[in-house]
Coordinates of C-alpha atoms in Angstrom, one line a residue:
Chain A
M1279 CA 24.7 -12.8 25.2
N1280 CA 25.8 -9.4 26.1
R1281 CA 23.3 -6.6 26.1
M1282 CA 23.9 -5.1 22.7
A1283 CA 23.6 -8.6 21.0
T1284 CA 20.5 -9.5 22.9
R1285 CA 19.1 -6.3 22.0
E1286 CA 20.0 -7.0 18.1
E1287 CA 18.7 -10.6 18.4
L1288 CA 15.2 -8.9 19.6
I1289 CA 15.0 -6.7 16.9
R1290 CA 16.0 -9.4 14.5
V1291 CA 12.8 -11.5 15.8
G1292 CA 10.7 -8.7 16.2
T1293 CA 11.0 -7.7 12.4
E1294 CA 10.2 -11.3 11.4
I1295 CA 6.8 -11.3 13.5
I1296 CA 6.1 -7.7 12.6
A1297 CA 6.3 -8.5 9.2
Q1298 CA 4.0 -11.4 9.3
Q1299 CA 1.4 -10.0 11.8
G1300 CA 1.9 -6.4 11.8
F1301 CA 3.0 -4.1 14.7
N1302 CA -0.2 -3.9 16.8
A1303 CA -0.7 -7.7 16.8
T1304 CA 2.7 -8.4 17.9
G1305 CA 3.1 -9.3 21.3
I1306 CA 6.2 -8.3 23.3
N1307 CA 6.1 -11.9 25.1
A1308 CA 6.2 -13.6 21.7
V1309 CA 9.4 -11.9 20.6
L1310 CA 11.0 -12.7 24.0
S1311 CA 10.0 -16.1 23.9
K1312 CA 11.0 -16.9 20.2
A1313 CA 14.4 -15.1 20.9
G1314 CA 14.8 -17.3 24.2
V1315 CA 14.9 -14.1 26.2
P1316 CA 13.4 -14.0 29.9
K1317 CA 10.0 -12.7 30.3
G1318 CA 9.8 -9.3 32.2
S1319 CA 13.5 -8.2 30.6
F1320 CA 12.2 -6.4 27.7
Y1321 CA 12.3 -2.9 29.4
Y1322 CA 15.8 -3.6 30.0
Y1323 CA 16.2 -3.4 26.2
F1324 CA 13.6 -0.8 25.2
R1325 CA 11.9 1.8 26.8
S1326 CA 8.5 0.9 25.4
K1327 CA 6.9 -1.2 22.7
E1328 CA 7.0 1.9 20.5
D1329 CA 10.6 2.3 21.2
F1330 CA 10.9 -1.2 20.3
G1331 CA 9.1 -0.7 16.8
L1332 CA 11.1 2.4 16.0
A1333 CA 14.3 0.4 16.4
V1334 CA 12.9 -2.2 13.9
I1335 CA 12.0 0.4 11.5
E1336 CA 15.8 1.9 11.8
E1337 CA 17.2 -1.6 11.4
V1338 CA 15.2 -2.6 8.6
A1339 CA 15.3 1.0 6.8
K1340 CA 19.3 0.7 7.0
A1341 CA 19.2 -2.6 5.2
Y1342 CA 17.0 -1.5 2.4
A1343 CA 19.0 1.6 2.0
N1344 CA 22.3 -0.7 1.6
Q1345 CA 20.3 -2.8 -1.0
I1346 CA 19.2 0.4 -2.8
D1347 CA 22.9 1.6 -2.7
R1348 CA 24.3 -1.6 -3.9
F1349 CA 22.0 -1.5 -7.2
L1350 CA 21.9 2.4 -7.8
K1351 CA 25.8 2.7 -7.3
D1352 CA 26.8 0.2 -9.7
D1353 CA 28.3 2.4 -12.2
K1354 CA 29.1 -0.7 -14.8
V1355 CA 25.5 -0.1 -16.2
S1356 CA 23.4 2.9 -17.2
P1357 CA 21.8 4.7 -14.6
L1358 CA 18.2 3.6 -15.7
Q1359 CA 19.4 0.1 -16.0
R1360 CA 20.5 0.2 -12.4
I1361 CA 17.0 1.0 -11.3
R1362 CA 15.5 -1.8 -13.4
N1363 CA 18.0 -4.2 -12.0
Y1364 CA 16.9 -3.0 -8.4
L1365 CA 13.0 -3.5 -9.4
E1366 CA 13.6 -6.8 -10.8
A1367 CA 15.9 -8.2 -8.1
G1368 CA 12.6 -7.4 -5.8
M1369 CA 10.5 -8.8 -7.7
A1370 CA 12.4 -11.9 -7.8
V1371 CA 12.7 -11.8 -3.9
L1372 CA 8.8 -11.3 -3.8
G1373 CA 8.3 -14.1 -6.0
Q1374 CA 10.4 -16.3 -3.9
Y1375 CA 8.1 -15.7 -1.0
E1376 CA 5.2 -16.3 -3.0
C1377 CA 4.4 -12.6 -2.8
T1378 CA 3.5 -13.0 0.9
R1379 CA 6.1 -10.5 2.2
G1380 CA 5.7 -7.0 0.5
C1381 CA 7.9 -4.3 2.0
L1382 CA 7.7 -3.9 5.7
M1383 CA 7.8 0.0 5.7
G1384 CA 5.0 0.1 3.5
N1385 CA 3.0 -2.4 5.5
L1386 CA 3.8 -0.3 8.7
G1387 CA 3.0 2.7 6.8
Q1388 CA -0.5 1.4 6.2
E1389 CA -0.9 0.1 9.6
L1390 CA 0.3 3.1 11.5
A1391 CA 0.8 6.4 9.7
S1392 CA -2.8 7.5 10.6
T1393 CA -2.9 6.6 14.2
N1394 CA 0.7 7.1 15.4
E1395 CA 2.4 10.6 14.4
T1396 CA 6.1 9.2 15.8
F1397 CA 5.9 6.4 13.6
R1398 CA 4.6 8.0 10.8
A1399 CA 7.4 10.9 10.9
Q1400 CA 9.6 8.1 10.9
L1401 CA 8.6 6.3 7.9
D1402 CA 8.2 9.4 6.1
A1403 CA 11.9 10.1 6.8
V1404 CA 12.6 6.6 5.6
F1405 CA 11.0 6.9 2.4
R1406 CA 12.5 10.6 1.8
S1407 CA 15.7 9.1 2.3
W1408 CA 15.0 6.5 -0.4
K1409 CA 13.7 8.9 -2.7
A1410 CA 16.9 10.9 -2.2
R1411 CA 18.8 8.1 -3.7
F1412 CA 16.5 7.2 -6.6
A1413 CA 16.4 11.2 -7.3
R1414 CA 20.4 11.1 -7.6
C1415 CA 20.3 8.3 -10.0
L1416 CA 17.6 9.9 -12.1
E1417 CA 19.6 13.0 -12.3
E1418 CA 22.4 10.9 -13.6
A1419 CA 19.8 9.6 -16.1
K1420 CA 19.2 12.8 -17.4
K1421 CA 22.9 13.7 -17.8
A1422 CA 23.3 10.5 -19.7
G1423 CA 20.3 11.3 -22.0
E1424 CA 18.0 8.3 -20.7
I1425 CA 15.4 10.9 -19.9
P1426 CA 14.6 14.3 -21.1
Q1427 CA 16.5 17.6 -19.9
E1428 CA 13.2 18.8 -18.7
S1429 CA 12.0 15.9 -16.6
D1430 CA 10.7 16.7 -13.1
V1431 CA 12.9 14.3 -11.2
D1432 CA 11.1 14.9 -7.9
E1433 CA 8.0 14.0 -9.5
L1434 CA 9.5 10.6 -11.3
T1435 CA 11.1 9.8 -7.8
D1436 CA 7.4 10.1 -5.9
F1437 CA 6.2 8.2 -8.7
L1438 CA 8.4 5.5 -8.9
V1439 CA 8.5 4.9 -5.1
T1440 CA 4.6 5.3 -5.1
G1441 CA 4.0 2.9 -7.7
W1442 CA 6.4 0.2 -6.6
E1443 CA 4.8 0.4 -2.8
G1444 CA 1.3 -0.1 -4.5
A1445 CA 2.6 -3.0 -6.7
S1446 CA 4.0 -4.7 -3.9
L1447 CA 1.0 -4.4 -2.0
Q1448 CA -1.1 -5.8 -5.0
A1449 CA 1.3 -8.6 -5.2
K1450 CA 0.4 -9.7 -1.8
V1451 CA -3.6 -9.3 -2.7
T1452 CA -3.1 -11.3 -5.9
K1453 CA -0.5 -13.6 -4.8
S1454 CA 1.3 -12.9 -8.2
I1455 CA 4.2 -10.5 -9.4
Q1456 CA 2.0 -9.7 -12.3
P1457 CA 1.1 -6.0 -10.7
M1458 CA 4.9 -5.4 -10.4
Q1459 CA 5.8 -6.7 -13.8
A1460 CA 2.8 -4.4 -15.1
F1461 CA 4.4 -1.3 -13.2
V1462 CA 7.9 -2.2 -14.5
D1463 CA 6.9 -2.2 -18.0
I1464 CA 5.1 0.8 -18.1
L1465 CA 7.5 2.2 -16.0
F1466 CA 10.3 1.8 -18.6
G1467 CA 8.0 1.6 -21.8
K1468 CA 6.4 5.0 -21.2
V1469 CA 7.6 7.0 -18.1
L1470 CA 11.5 6.5 -17.9
K1471 CA 12.6 7.1 -21.7
P1472 CA 14.5 9.5 -23.8
A1473 CA 11.9 11.5 -25.1
Chain B
M1307 CA -33.8 -2.0 16.0
N1308 CA -34.7 -5.1 13.9
R1309 CA -31.9 -7.8 13.4
M1310 CA -31.0 -6.6 9.9
A1311 CA -30.8 -2.8 11.2
T1312 CA -28.7 -3.8 14.0
R1313 CA -26.4 -5.9 11.7
E1314 CA -26.1 -2.8 9.4
E1315 CA -25.5 -0.6 12.2
L1316 CA -22.8 -2.9 13.5
I1317 CA -21.3 -3.0 10.0
R1318 CA -21.2 0.8 9.9
V1319 CA -19.5 1.3 13.3
G1320 CA -17.1 -1.7 12.6
T1321 CA -16.1 0.2 9.2
E1322 CA -15.4 3.1 11.0
I1323 CA -13.0 1.4 13.6
I1324 CA -11.3 -0.7 11.3
A1325 CA -10.6 2.2 9.2
Q1326 CA -8.6 3.6 12.2
Q1327 CA -7.3 0.8 13.8
G1328 CA -7.3 -2.1 11.2
F1329 CA -8.9 -5.1 11.7
N1330 CA -6.7 -7.1 14.2
A1331 CA -6.7 -4.5 16.7
T1332 CA -10.4 -3.8 16.4
G1333 CA -12.3 -5.4 19.5
I1334 CA -15.8 -7.0 19.1
N1335 CA -16.5 -5.3 22.5
A1336 CA -15.5 -1.8 21.1
V1337 CA -17.8 -2.4 18.1
L1338 CA -20.7 -3.5 20.2
S1339 CA -20.5 -0.6 22.7
K1340 CA -20.1 2.1 20.2
A1341 CA -23.1 0.8 18.4
G1342 CA -25.1 0.4 21.6
V1343 CA -25.5 -3.2 21.1
P1344 CA -25.5 -5.5 24.1
K1345 CA -22.3 -7.3 24.9
G1346 CA -22.7 -10.8 24.4
S1347 CA -24.9 -10.6 21.4
F1348 CA -22.4 -10.3 18.5
Y1349 CA -22.6 -14.1 17.6
Y1350 CA -26.5 -13.3 17.0
Y1351 CA -25.6 -11.2 14.1
F1352 CA -22.2 -12.9 13.0
R1353 CA -20.9 -16.4 13.3
S1354 CA -17.3 -15.0 14.2
K1355 CA -15.2 -12.2 13.9
E1356 CA -13.5 -13.2 10.5
D1357 CA -17.5 -13.2 9.1
F1358 CA -18.0 -9.7 10.4
G1359 CA -14.8 -8.4 8.7
L1360 CA -15.9 -10.1 5.4
A1361 CA -19.3 -8.5 5.9
V1362 CA -17.4 -5.1 6.1
I1363 CA -15.3 -5.8 3.1
E1364 CA -18.5 -6.7 1.2
E1365 CA -20.2 -3.3 2.2
V1366 CA -17.4 -1.1 1.6
A1367 CA -16.6 -2.8 -1.7
K1368 CA -20.2 -2.0 -2.8
A1369 CA -19.8 1.6 -1.8
Y1370 CA -16.5 1.9 -4.0
A1371 CA -18.0 0.2 -6.8
N1372 CA -20.9 2.6 -6.9
Q1373 CA -18.5 5.5 -6.6
I1374 CA -16.5 4.4 -9.4
D1375 CA -19.6 3.4 -11.4
R1376 CA -21.0 7.0 -11.0
F1377 CA -17.7 8.6 -12.6
L1378 CA -16.8 5.9 -15.1
K1379 CA -20.4 5.7 -16.8
D1380 CA -20.6 9.8 -16.9
D1381 CA -20.9 9.7 -20.6
K1382 CA -21.3 13.6 -20.7
V1383 CA -17.2 13.5 -20.7
S1384 CA -14.6 11.3 -22.6
P1385 CA -13.6 8.0 -21.0
L1386 CA -10.2 9.3 -20.1
Q1387 CA -11.6 12.3 -18.5
R1388 CA -14.2 10.1 -16.5
I1389 CA -11.3 8.4 -14.9
R1390 CA -9.4 11.5 -14.1
N1391 CA -12.5 13.1 -12.5
Y1392 CA -12.8 10.1 -10.5
L1393 CA -9.4 10.0 -9.2
E1394 CA -9.4 14.0 -8.7
A1395 CA -12.4 13.2 -6.5
G1396 CA -10.7 10.7 -4.4
M1397 CA -7.9 12.9 -4.0
A1398 CA -10.1 15.7 -3.0
V1399 CA -11.8 13.3 -0.3
L1400 CA -8.4 12.2 1.1
G1401 CA -7.3 15.8 1.2
Q1402 CA -10.4 16.8 3.5
Y1403 CA -9.3 14.0 5.8
E1404 CA -5.8 15.1 6.0
C1405 CA -4.8 12.0 4.2
T1406 CA -5.4 9.8 7.3
R1407 CA -7.8 7.6 5.7
G1408 CA -6.6 5.9 2.6
C1409 CA -8.3 3.2 0.8
L1410 CA -9.8 0.6 3.2
M1411 CA -9.3 -2.1 0.9
G1412 CA -5.9 -1.4 0.4
N1413 CA -5.4 -1.2 4.4
L1414 CA -6.8 -4.6 4.8
G1415 CA -4.6 -6.0 1.8
Q1416 CA -1.7 -4.9 3.4
E1417 CA -2.4 -6.1 7.0
L1418 CA -4.2 -9.4 6.1
A1419 CA -3.3 -10.7 2.5
S1420 CA -0.4 -12.9 3.7
T1421 CA -1.7 -14.1 6.9
N1422 CA -5.4 -15.1 5.9
E1423 CA -6.3 -16.4 2.7
T1424 CA -10.1 -16.2 3.0
F1425 CA -9.7 -12.3 3.4
R1426 CA -6.9 -12.3 0.7
A1427 CA -9.2 -14.1 -1.9
Q1428 CA -12.2 -11.9 -1.1
L1429 CA -9.8 -8.6 -1.3
D1430 CA -8.5 -9.9 -4.6
A1431 CA -12.1 -10.4 -6.0
V1432 CA -12.9 -6.9 -4.9
F1433 CA -10.1 -5.6 -6.7
R1434 CA -10.7 -7.5 -10.0
S1435 CA -14.2 -5.9 -9.8
W1436 CA -12.6 -2.8 -9.8
K1437 CA -10.2 -3.5 -12.6
A1438 CA -13.0 -4.9 -14.6
R1439 CA -14.7 -1.4 -14.7
F1440 CA -11.6 0.5 -15.4
A1441 CA -10.8 -1.9 -18.3
R1442 CA -14.1 -1.1 -19.6
C1443 CA -13.5 2.4 -19.7
L1444 CA -10.2 2.1 -20.9
E1445 CA -11.3 -0.1 -23.8
E1446 CA -13.9 2.9 -24.6
A1447 CA -10.7 5.1 -24.4
K1448 CA -9.1 3.3 -27.1
K1449 CA -12.2 3.2 -29.3
A1450 CA -12.3 6.9 -29.1
G1451 CA -8.6 7.3 -29.9
E1452 CA -7.6 8.4 -26.6
I1453 CA -5.1 5.8 -26.2
P1454 CA -3.3 3.8 -28.9
Q1455 CA -5.2 1.0 -30.6
E1456 CA -2.3 -1.5 -29.7
S1457 CA -2.5 -0.9 -25.8
D1458 CA -2.5 -3.6 -23.4
V1459 CA -5.7 -2.6 -21.4
D1460 CA -5.3 -5.2 -18.8
E1461 CA -1.7 -4.0 -18.2
L1462 CA -2.8 -0.6 -18.0
T1463 CA -5.7 -1.4 -15.6
D1464 CA -3.2 -3.4 -13.3
F1465 CA -1.0 -0.2 -13.5
L1466 CA -4.0 2.3 -12.7
V1467 CA -5.1 0.4 -9.5
T1468 CA -1.7 -0.4 -8.3
G1469 CA -0.4 3.1 -8.7
W1470 CA -3.8 4.6 -7.0
E1471 CA -3.3 2.3 -4.1
G1472 CA 0.5 3.0 -3.6
A1473 CA -0.3 6.7 -4.1
S1474 CA -2.9 6.7 -1.2
L1475 CA -0.5 4.6 1.2
Q1476 CA 2.1 7.5 0.5
A1477 CA -0.5 10.2 1.2
K1478 CA -1.1 8.7 4.5
V1479 CA 2.6 8.6 5.3
T1480 CA 3.9 11.9 3.8
K1481 CA 0.6 13.7 5.3
S1482 CA -0.2 15.3 1.5
I1483 CA -1.8 14.7 -1.6
Q1484 CA 1.5 15.5 -3.4
P1485 CA 2.1 11.4 -4.0
M1486 CA -1.4 11.3 -5.5
Q1487 CA -0.8 14.6 -7.8
A1488 CA 2.4 12.9 -9.0
F1489 CA 0.7 9.9 -9.9
V1490 CA -2.3 11.6 -11.7
D1491 CA 0.4 13.9 -13.6
I1492 CA 2.3 11.2 -14.8
L1493 CA -0.5 8.8 -15.5
F1494 CA -2.2 11.3 -18.0
G1495 CA 0.9 13.1 -19.4
K1496 CA 3.0 10.1 -20.2
V1497 CA 0.9 6.8 -20.0
L1498 CA -2.6 7.3 -20.8
K1499 CA -2.0 9.6 -24.1
P1500 CA -2.8 9.0 -27.8
A1501 CA 0.7 8.1 -28.8

């Protein structure tokens, strides 16, 4: 493999291990050995373990953003239905993995936000870019009369992302998608509705 | 110090270090040295690092439960106001620590629920015991006419605990209590209301 392909493979394998064990507990040697890359060559691909972690966040954030766009730009259905489809697809995926996965960005936020300012700032930027996507969709929902004209879209967006992160954490702890279902039911039954 | 006092001190110090670094990254020697307890004597107090972690969860869960009870049993104010006072007090504490703390049970759930079934089950039990407390208070709110008679209290309780955990995670990542404020505003403005 060439340098870029090897780097990508290390990111792919690293993502898997970090998703299971967290960032601090992930050893560079474990990543190299699982990727079949010679020990000692890590610093040819990354400046530091932190640099590696930031590259993992960047890749994963991109994949999540594409997934969000795929649903939120689906103009065959109404803006609120797009959000609902996105959340229900996420719930189905978590169910497939018996609720052991959750959101890697949420996991890393929980693990690293208070101890590492570089990670915190990058994760904050990731969540902001997701929130911007949901905010645009909620503005469309407002235009379509699916939520009241006077809705505070930024507050609703904070609420949506926050509640969804909490629900995916609780799904892991309870080993059940029920907390996600409760969130979706109340979100669309009480919060996001015409009046 | 006698054995029990030393054990308690190890738990106290361990709670602090785990809150900052997570469980996996916490070294037994760091806990012993910070507590001024001789190296090598750890296994006199705990069977294993896991046993130690479970003891920390038990102590912290007890403290949180007392705090919840202190607010939710305050019958000088209405049931919903008790819940609101609890959430606002929590928000104020997080603000004091510049949003670096979050909820230790949420942190540990995020870190350990998918990899350690013993921890997952104990954390699940902790969240259940908290949910039972909020459910009782919401039943009182129903009797008092603060929420509709047909409300699904279990679903509302899941929603409340889930959203609050998510909000405290987002507070850490954004370094701001704004996600908690958004959750409280929408919770009491849209979800927990008479009709």
